[in-house]
């Protein structure tokens, strides 16, 4: 498989290493100083682009890939206000886009556990729920895309929660997300249900970036030859 990498920070370099280990070829690497390469024949010959960049440039990166008819696997967060536009391009123009807020297999299992537990806890309103996420100081968006996925799933399942917030409001229908930025933490996410007598907690802690990178390469392998909007539910077949 011929892969184009968009974004060549720590994550991009880890993806490169794992892709090469799995026998793939990196045919193009685009970063902040060579964006003109989107228009190159080399880039257009890629089977798929794996995009981990910055929120401010993500949407432009997607449209550049679509213009070159290169499918996109993206792990960039913080751009989701334009998600409907990307979905529309997939549907209207037959483009291919695989998006996940987190490509770790373990995190996606965690998502499934979160949905299941929330369905159970909907019947027990004595338990309030809150969400915490911790990441390295270089992460540009807060809350994380992973935290937003967890929050959206909680709000969908729990009748007592209507919206998420980053700070305490005193409103019991708000789901509070505590977003912490410290050190070089790859990612910790915790969902806690607490009553007056006990609490129930589920937690995922990443040890390094390798799990995210492997998941992105697996997603790229899955995406080649497909059309439309894809996600980890399609890849892992976890259901809801």
PDB file of C-alpha atoms in Angstrom:
ATOM      1  CA  UNK A   1       0.000   0.000   0.000  1.00  0.00           C
ATOM      2  CA  UNK A   2       1.312   3.458  -0.918  1.00  0.00           C
ATOM      3  CA  UNK A   3       0.753   5.912   1.939  1.00  0.00           C
ATOM      4  CA  UNK A   4       0.965   9.694   2.046  1.00  0.00           C
ATOM      5  CA  UNK A   5       1.555  11.148   5.498  1.00  0.00           C
ATOM      6  CA  UNK A   6       0.095  14.568   6.299  1.00  0.00           C
ATOM      7  CA  UNK A   7       1.655  15.949   9.466  1.00  0.00           C
ATOM      8  CA  UNK A   8       5.091  14.774  10.486  1.00  0.00           C
ATOM      9  CA  UNK A   9       5.247  15.339  14.211  1.00  0.00           C
ATOM     10  CA  UNK A  10       5.683  12.611  16.811  1.00  0.00           C
ATOM     11  CA  UNK A  11       2.496  10.875  15.705  1.00  0.00           C
ATOM     12  CA  UNK A  12       3.375  11.023  12.017  1.00  0.00           C
ATOM     13  CA  UNK A  13       6.806   9.533  12.674  1.00  0.00           C
ATOM     14  CA  UNK A  14       5.307   6.709  14.752  1.00  0.00           C
ATOM     15  CA  UNK A  15       2.799   5.960  11.969  1.00  0.00           C
ATOM     16  CA  UNK A  16       5.653   5.891   9.462  1.00  0.00           C
ATOM     17  CA  UNK A  17       7.584   3.365  11.551  1.00  0.00           C
ATOM     18  CA  UNK A  18       4.603   1.035  11.977  1.00  0.00           C
ATOM     19  CA  UNK A  19       3.545   1.323   8.322  1.00  0.00           C
ATOM     20  CA  UNK A  20       7.031   0.368   7.170  1.00  0.00           C
ATOM     21  CA  UNK A  21       7.102  -2.545   9.616  1.00  0.00           C
ATOM     22  CA  UNK A  22       3.838  -3.783   8.069  1.00  0.00           C
ATOM     23  CA  UNK A  23       5.345  -3.703   4.586  1.00  0.00           C
ATOM     24  CA  UNK A  24       3.822  -0.473   3.288  1.00  0.00           C
ATOM     25  CA  UNK A  25       5.535   2.314   1.362  1.00  0.00           C
ATOM     26  CA  UNK A  26       5.565   5.990   2.342  1.00  0.00           C
ATOM     27  CA  UNK A  27       5.417   7.839  -0.989  1.00  0.00           C
ATOM     28  CA  UNK A  28       4.809  11.397   0.247  1.00  0.00           C
ATOM     29  CA  UNK A  29       5.229  13.335   3.483  1.00  0.00           C
ATOM     30  CA  UNK A  30       3.520  16.728   3.718  1.00  0.00           C
ATOM     31  CA  UNK A  31       4.132  19.090   6.610  1.00  0.00           C
ATOM     32  CA  UNK A  32       3.818  22.830   7.189  1.00  0.00           C
ATOM     33  CA  UNK A  33       6.684  23.807   4.870  1.00  0.00           C
ATOM     34  CA  UNK A  34       5.844  21.780   1.726  1.00  0.00           C
ATOM     35  CA  UNK A  35       2.064  22.026   1.253  1.00  0.00           C
ATOM     36  CA  UNK A  36       2.578  22.540  -2.489  1.00  0.00           C
ATOM     37  CA  UNK A  37       3.255  18.795  -2.649  1.00  0.00           C
ATOM     38  CA  UNK A  38      -0.503  18.228  -2.424  1.00  0.00           C
ATOM     39  CA  UNK A  39      -0.482  19.032  -6.151  1.00  0.00           C
ATOM     40  CA  UNK A  40       2.340  16.633  -7.037  1.00  0.00           C
ATOM     41  CA  UNK A  41       2.019  13.467  -9.079  1.00  0.00           C
ATOM     42  CA  UNK A  42       3.718  11.577  -6.268  1.00  0.00           C
ATOM     43  CA  UNK A  43       0.975  12.523  -3.828  1.00  0.00           C
ATOM     44  CA  UNK A  44      -1.765  11.690  -6.331  1.00  0.00           C
ATOM     45  CA  UNK A  45      -0.304   8.178  -6.694  1.00  0.00           C
ATOM     46  CA  UNK A  46      -0.882   7.381  -3.009  1.00  0.00           C
ATOM     47  CA  UNK A  47      -3.487   4.732  -2.204  1.00  0.00           C
ATOM     48  CA  UNK A  48      -4.439   6.568   0.982  1.00  0.00           C
ATOM     49  CA  UNK A  49      -3.410   9.582   3.061  1.00  0.00           C
ATOM     50  CA  UNK A  50      -3.072   9.383   6.845  1.00  0.00           C
ATOM     51  CA  UNK A  51      -3.639  12.835   8.321  1.00  0.00           C
ATOM     52  CA  UNK A  52      -2.607  13.888  11.832  1.00  0.00           C
ATOM     53  CA  UNK A  53      -2.084  17.640  11.666  1.00  0.00           C
ATOM     54  CA  UNK A  54      -3.608  20.642  13.464  1.00  0.00           C
ATOM     55  CA  UNK A  55      -7.249  21.756  13.795  1.00  0.00           C
ATOM     56  CA  UNK A  56      -6.647  24.957  11.799  1.00  0.00           C
ATOM     57  CA  UNK A  57      -5.360  23.141   8.697  1.00  0.00           C
ATOM     58  CA  UNK A  58      -7.286  19.864   8.839  1.00  0.00           C
ATOM     59  CA  UNK A  59     -10.238  20.800   6.610  1.00  0.00           C
ATOM     60  CA  UNK A  60      -7.980  22.269   3.918  1.00  0.00           C
ATOM     61  CA  UNK A  61      -5.929  19.080   4.035  1.00  0.00           C
ATOM     62  CA  UNK A  62      -9.040  16.987   3.460  1.00  0.00           C
ATOM     63  CA  UNK A  63     -10.165  19.017   0.467  1.00  0.00           C
ATOM     64  CA  UNK A  64      -6.653  18.862  -1.047  1.00  0.00           C
ATOM     65  CA  UNK A  65      -6.727  15.076  -0.731  1.00  0.00           C
ATOM     66  CA  UNK A  66     -10.191  14.890  -2.274  1.00  0.00           C
ATOM     67  CA  UNK A  67      -9.038  17.069  -5.177  1.00  0.00           C
ATOM     68  CA  UNK A  68      -6.302  14.527  -5.853  1.00  0.00           C
ATOM     69  CA  UNK A  69      -8.770  11.616  -5.414  1.00  0.00           C
ATOM     70  CA  UNK A  70      -6.775  10.268  -2.474  1.00  0.00           C
ATOM     71  CA  UNK A  71      -8.812   8.662   0.339  1.00  0.00           C
ATOM     72  CA  UNK A  72      -8.238  10.176   3.790  1.00  0.00           C
ATOM     73  CA  UNK A  73      -7.748   8.586   7.207  1.00  0.00           C
ATOM     74  CA  UNK A  74      -7.761  11.405   9.765  1.00  0.00           C
ATOM     75  CA  UNK A  75      -7.099  11.524  13.484  1.00  0.00           C
ATOM     76  CA  UNK A  76      -7.009  15.302  13.837  1.00  0.00           C
ATOM     77  CA  UNK A  77      -9.509  16.698  16.336  1.00  0.00           C
ATOM     78  CA  UNK A  78     -10.801  20.205  16.918  1.00  0.00           C
ATOM     79  CA  UNK A  79     -12.265  20.716  13.407  1.00  0.00           C
ATOM     80  CA  UNK A  80     -15.589  18.934  13.920  1.00  0.00           C
ATOM     81  CA  UNK A  81     -17.667  22.033  13.315  1.00  0.00           C
ATOM     82  CA  UNK A  82     -17.145  21.293   9.615  1.00  0.00           C
ATOM     83  CA  UNK A  83     -17.921  17.591   9.818  1.00  0.00           C
ATOM     84  CA  UNK A  84     -21.188  17.966   7.904  1.00  0.00           C
ATOM     85  CA  UNK A  85     -19.292  19.512   4.968  1.00  0.00           C
ATOM     86  CA  UNK A  86     -16.928  16.547   4.802  1.00  0.00           C
ATOM     87  CA  UNK A  87     -19.811  14.093   5.045  1.00  0.00           C
ATOM     88  CA  UNK A  88     -21.546  15.931   2.228  1.00  0.00           C
ATOM     89  CA  UNK A  89     -18.474  15.654  -0.003  1.00  0.00           C
ATOM     90  CA  UNK A  90     -18.350  11.924   0.653  1.00  0.00           C
ATOM     91  CA  UNK A  91     -22.015  11.513  -0.237  1.00  0.00           C
ATOM     92  CA  UNK A  92     -22.227  13.997  -3.105  1.00  0.00           C
ATOM     93  CA  UNK A  93     -18.858  13.456  -4.753  1.00  0.00           C
ATOM     94  CA  UNK A  94     -18.084   9.852  -3.833  1.00  0.00           C
ATOM     95  CA  UNK A  95     -15.055  10.719  -1.696  1.00  0.00           C
ATOM     96  CA  UNK A  96     -13.626   8.419   0.973  1.00  0.00           C
ATOM     97  CA  UNK A  97     -13.012   9.588   4.529  1.00  0.00           C
ATOM     98  CA  UNK A  98     -12.239   7.525   7.634  1.00  0.00           C
ATOM     99  CA  UNK A  99     -12.472   9.475  10.881  1.00  0.00           C
ATOM    100  CA  UNK A 100     -11.926   8.481  14.492  1.00  0.00           C
ATOM    101  CA  UNK A 101     -11.396  10.670  17.517  1.00  0.00           C
ATOM    102  CA  UNK A 102      -9.041   7.940  18.721  1.00  0.00           C
ATOM    103  CA  UNK A 103      -7.543   5.047  16.734  1.00  0.00           C
ATOM    104  CA  UNK A 104      -6.488   2.929  19.698  1.00  0.00           C
ATOM    105  CA  UNK A 105      -8.182  -0.482  19.676  1.00  0.00           C
ATOM    106  CA  UNK A 106      -8.340  -0.312  23.476  1.00  0.00           C
ATOM    107  CA  UNK A 107     -10.025   3.097  23.442  1.00  0.00           C
ATOM    108  CA  UNK A 108     -12.655   1.896  21.003  1.00  0.00           C
ATOM    109  CA  UNK A 109     -13.381  -1.056  23.283  1.00  0.00           C
ATOM    110  CA  UNK A 110     -13.601   1.536  26.072  1.00  0.00           C
ATOM    111  CA  UNK A 111     -16.151   3.481  24.001  1.00  0.00           C
ATOM    112  CA  UNK A 112     -18.291   0.325  23.741  1.00  0.00           C
ATOM    113  CA  UNK A 113     -18.062  -0.298  27.510  1.00  0.00           C
ATOM    114  CA  UNK A 114     -18.966   3.361  28.157  1.00  0.00           C
ATOM    115  CA  UNK A 115     -22.113   3.090  26.032  1.00  0.00           C
ATOM    116  CA  UNK A 116     -23.159  -0.164  27.721  1.00  0.00           C
ATOM    117  CA  UNK A 117     -22.565   1.129  31.245  1.00  0.00           C
ATOM    118  CA  UNK A 118     -24.428   4.361  30.475  1.00  0.00           C
ATOM    119  CA  UNK A 119     -27.472   2.380  29.333  1.00  0.00           C
ATOM    120  CA  UNK A 120     -27.420   0.518  32.658  1.00  0.00           C
ATOM    121  CA  UNK A 121     -26.889   3.667  34.735  1.00  0.00           C
ATOM    122  CA  UNK A 122     -29.747   5.539  33.059  1.00  0.00           C
ATOM    123  CA  UNK A 123     -32.074   3.734  35.452  1.00  0.00           C
ATOM    124  CA  UNK A 124     -30.157   4.833  38.540  1.00  0.00           C
ATOM    125  CA  UNK A 125     -30.348   8.649  38.802  1.00  0.00           C
ATOM    126  CA  UNK A 126     -28.789   8.656  42.290  1.00  0.00           C
ATOM    127  CA  UNK A 127     -25.444   8.375  40.512  1.00  0.00           C
ATOM    128  CA  UNK A 128     -24.109  11.582  39.009  1.00  0.00           C
ATOM    129  CA  UNK A 129     -21.574  11.216  36.208  1.00  0.00           C
ATOM    130  CA  UNK A 130     -18.496  13.205  35.321  1.00  0.00           C
ATOM    131  CA  UNK A 131     -15.659  12.839  32.874  1.00  0.00           C
ATOM    132  CA  UNK A 132     -11.946  13.568  33.161  1.00  0.00           C
ATOM    133  CA  UNK A 133      -9.224  13.583  30.498  1.00  0.00           C
ATOM    134  CA  UNK A 134      -5.491  14.235  30.841  1.00  0.00           C
ATOM    135  CA  UNK A 135      -3.077  14.873  27.956  1.00  0.00           C
ATOM    136  CA  UNK A 136       0.379  16.278  27.293  1.00  0.00           C
ATOM    137  CA  UNK A 137       0.922  20.026  27.300  1.00  0.00           C
ATOM    138  CA  UNK A 138       1.403  20.124  23.495  1.00  0.00           C
ATOM    139  CA  UNK A 139      -2.205  19.092  22.743  1.00  0.00           C
ATOM    140  CA  UNK A 140      -3.944  22.052  21.096  1.00  0.00           C
ATOM    141  CA  UNK A 141      -7.614  21.255  21.708  1.00  0.00           C
ATOM    142  CA  UNK A 142      -9.572  20.780  24.926  1.00  0.00           C
ATOM    143  CA  UNK A 143     -11.542  18.737  25.607  1.00  0.00           C
ATOM    144  CA  UNK A 144      -9.963  15.973  23.562  1.00  0.00           C
ATOM    145  CA  UNK A 145     -11.810  14.377  20.668  1.00  0.00           C
ATOM    146  CA  UNK A 146     -11.885  11.152  22.667  1.00  0.00           C
ATOM    147  CA  UNK A 147     -13.519  12.946  25.598  1.00  0.00           C
ATOM    148  CA  UNK A 148     -16.110  14.458  23.258  1.00  0.00           C
ATOM    149  CA  UNK A 149     -16.959  11.004  21.891  1.00  0.00           C
ATOM    150  CA  UNK A 150     -17.365   9.696  25.446  1.00  0.00           C
ATOM    151  CA  UNK A 151     -19.469  12.742  26.365  1.00  0.00           C
ATOM    152  CA  UNK A 152     -21.715  12.469  23.307  1.00  0.00           C
ATOM    153  CA  UNK A 153     -22.349   8.790  24.058  1.00  0.00           C
ATOM    154  CA  UNK A 154     -23.141   9.571  27.708  1.00  0.00           C
ATOM    155  CA  UNK A 155     -25.576  12.331  26.760  1.00  0.00           C
ATOM    156  CA  UNK A 156     -27.262  10.034  24.224  1.00  0.00           C
ATOM    157  CA  UNK A 157     -27.817   7.317  26.845  1.00  0.00           C
ATOM    158  CA  UNK A 158     -28.461   9.284  30.053  1.00  0.00           C
ATOM    159  CA  UNK A 159     -31.775  11.134  30.194  1.00  0.00           C
ATOM    160  CA  UNK A 160     -30.470  13.310  33.040  1.00  0.00           C
ATOM    161  CA  UNK A 161     -27.635  14.852  31.008  1.00  0.00           C
ATOM    162  CA  UNK A 162     -28.343  17.352  28.219  1.00  0.00           C
ATOM    163  CA  UNK A 163     -25.001  18.965  27.319  1.00  0.00           C
ATOM    164  CA  UNK A 164     -21.334  18.950  28.272  1.00  0.00           C
ATOM    165  CA  UNK A 165     -19.383  21.802  29.815  1.00  0.00           C
ATOM    166  CA  UNK A 166     -15.759  22.428  30.787  1.00  0.00           C
ATOM    167  CA  UNK A 167     -16.646  23.997  34.132  1.00  0.00           C
ATOM    168  CA  UNK A 168     -19.061  23.497  36.995  1.00  0.00           C
ATOM    169  CA  UNK A 169     -22.284  25.398  36.383  1.00  0.00           C
ATOM    170  CA  UNK A 170     -24.443  24.134  39.213  1.00  0.00           C
ATOM    171  CA  UNK A 171     -26.853  22.737  36.622  1.00  0.00           C
ATOM    172  CA  UNK A 172     -27.451  19.022  37.233  1.00  0.00           C
ATOM    173  CA  UNK A 173     -28.218  18.408  33.552  1.00  0.00           C
ATOM    174  CA  UNK A 174     -24.682  19.458  32.533  1.00  0.00           C
ATOM    175  CA  UNK A 175     -21.975  16.824  32.072  1.00  0.00           C
ATOM    176  CA  UNK A 176     -18.726  18.308  33.377  1.00  0.00           C
ATOM    177  CA  UNK A 177     -15.513  17.446  31.503  1.00  0.00           C
ATOM    178  CA  UNK A 178     -12.320  18.108  33.434  1.00  0.00           C
ATOM    179  CA  UNK A 179      -9.582  18.659  30.805  1.00  0.00           C
ATOM    180  CA  UNK A 180      -6.054  18.551  32.255  1.00  0.00           C
ATOM    181  CA  UNK A 181      -2.846  19.336  30.357  1.00  0.00           C
ATOM    182  CA  UNK A 182       0.393  18.239  32.006  1.00  0.00           C
ATOM    183  CA  UNK A 183       3.786  16.760  31.166  1.00  0.00           C
ATOM    184  CA  UNK A 184       4.007  14.278  28.288  1.00  0.00           C
ATOM    185  CA  UNK A 185       0.929  12.185  29.127  1.00  0.00           C
ATOM    186  CA  UNK A 186      -0.215  10.270  25.988  1.00  0.00           C
ATOM    187  CA  UNK A 187      -3.819  10.163  27.190  1.00  0.00           C
ATOM    188  CA  UNK A 188      -5.939   9.189  30.215  1.00  0.00           C
ATOM    189  CA  UNK A 189      -9.748   9.145  30.161  1.00  0.00           C
ATOM    190  CA  UNK A 190     -12.000   8.397  33.135  1.00  0.00           C
ATOM    191  CA  UNK A 191     -15.770   8.175  33.468  1.00  0.00           C
ATOM    192  CA  UNK A 192     -17.034   8.194  37.061  1.00  0.00           C
ATOM    193  CA  UNK A 193     -20.531   7.591  38.439  1.00  0.00           C
ATOM    194  CA  UNK A 194     -20.836   8.756  42.038  1.00  0.00           C
ATOM    195  CA  UNK A 195     -23.591   8.477  44.623  1.00  0.00           C
ATOM    196  CA  UNK A 196     -23.679   9.318  48.321  1.00  0.00           C
ATOM    197  CA  UNK A 197     -22.501   5.814  49.204  1.00  0.00           C
ATOM    198  CA  UNK A 198     -20.121   4.687  46.446  1.00  0.00           C
ATOM    199  CA  UNK A 199     -18.758   5.298  42.979  1.00  0.00           C
ATOM    200  CA  UNK A 200     -18.218   3.279  39.804  1.00  0.00           C
ATOM    201  CA  UNK A 201     -15.335   4.204  37.531  1.00  0.00           C
ATOM    202  CA  UNK A 202     -14.032   3.081  34.143  1.00  0.00           C
ATOM    203  CA  UNK A 203     -10.651   4.265  32.903  1.00  0.00           C
ATOM    204  CA  UNK A 204      -8.376   3.988  29.904  1.00  0.00           C
ATOM    205  CA  UNK A 205      -4.696   4.957  30.095  1.00  0.00           C
ATOM    206  CA  UNK A 206      -2.427   4.976  27.046  1.00  0.00           C
ATOM    207  CA  UNK A 207       1.204   3.946  27.653  1.00  0.00           C
ATOM    208  CA  UNK A 208       2.519   5.494  24.423  1.00  0.00           C
ATOM    209  CA  UNK A 209       1.483   6.544  20.911  1.00  0.00           C
ATOM    210  CA  UNK A 210       2.012   3.128  19.334  1.00  0.00           C
ATOM    211  CA  UNK A 211      -1.584   1.998  19.856  1.00  0.00           C
ATOM    212  CA  UNK A 212      -2.950   5.095  18.130  1.00  0.00           C
ATOM    213  CA  UNK A 213      -0.521   4.723  15.230  1.00  0.00           C
ATOM    214  CA  UNK A 214      -1.236   1.023  14.701  1.00  0.00           C
ATOM    215  CA  UNK A 215      -4.967   1.706  14.647  1.00  0.00           C
ATOM    216  CA  UNK A 216      -4.485   4.426  12.024  1.00  0.00           C
ATOM    217  CA  UNK A 217      -2.497   2.079   9.785  1.00  0.00           C
ATOM    218  CA  UNK A 218      -5.130  -0.657  10.220  1.00  0.00           C
ATOM    219  CA  UNK A 219      -7.774   1.923   9.279  1.00  0.00           C
ATOM    220  CA  UNK A 220      -5.798   2.840   6.151  1.00  0.00           C
ATOM    221  CA  UNK A 221      -5.569  -0.826   5.158  1.00  0.00           C
ATOM    222  CA  UNK A 222      -9.330  -1.128   5.633  1.00  0.00           C
ATOM    223  CA  UNK A 223     -10.129   2.082   3.730  1.00  0.00           C
ATOM    224  CA  UNK A 224      -8.381   1.299   0.441  1.00  0.00           C
ATOM    225  CA  UNK A 225     -10.983   0.352  -2.164  1.00  0.00           C
ATOM    226  CA  UNK A 226     -13.960   1.665  -0.185  1.00  0.00           C
ATOM    227  CA  UNK A 227     -16.154   4.747  -0.602  1.00  0.00           C
ATOM    228  CA  UNK A 228     -17.973   7.054   1.742  1.00  0.00           C
ATOM    229  CA  UNK A 229     -17.722   7.941   5.436  1.00  0.00           C
ATOM    230  CA  UNK A 230     -16.051   5.262   7.566  1.00  0.00           C
ATOM    231  CA  UNK A 231     -15.168   4.840  11.225  1.00  0.00           C
ATOM    232  CA  UNK A 232     -13.834   2.440  13.811  1.00  0.00           C
ATOM    233  CA  UNK A 233     -17.278   0.848  14.175  1.00  0.00           C
ATOM    234  CA  UNK A 234     -16.893  -0.340  10.562  1.00  0.00           C
ATOM    235  CA  UNK A 235     -13.339  -1.564  11.093  1.00  0.00           C
ATOM    236  CA  UNK A 236     -13.876  -3.354  14.422  1.00  0.00           C
ATOM    237  CA  UNK A 237     -17.550  -4.307  13.951  1.00  0.00           C
ATOM    238  CA  UNK A 238     -18.255  -3.595  17.609  1.00  0.00           C
ATOM    239  CA  UNK A 239     -21.873  -2.531  17.097  1.00  0.00           C
ATOM    240  CA  UNK A 240     -23.583  -0.181  19.551  1.00  0.00           C
TER     241      UNK A 240
END
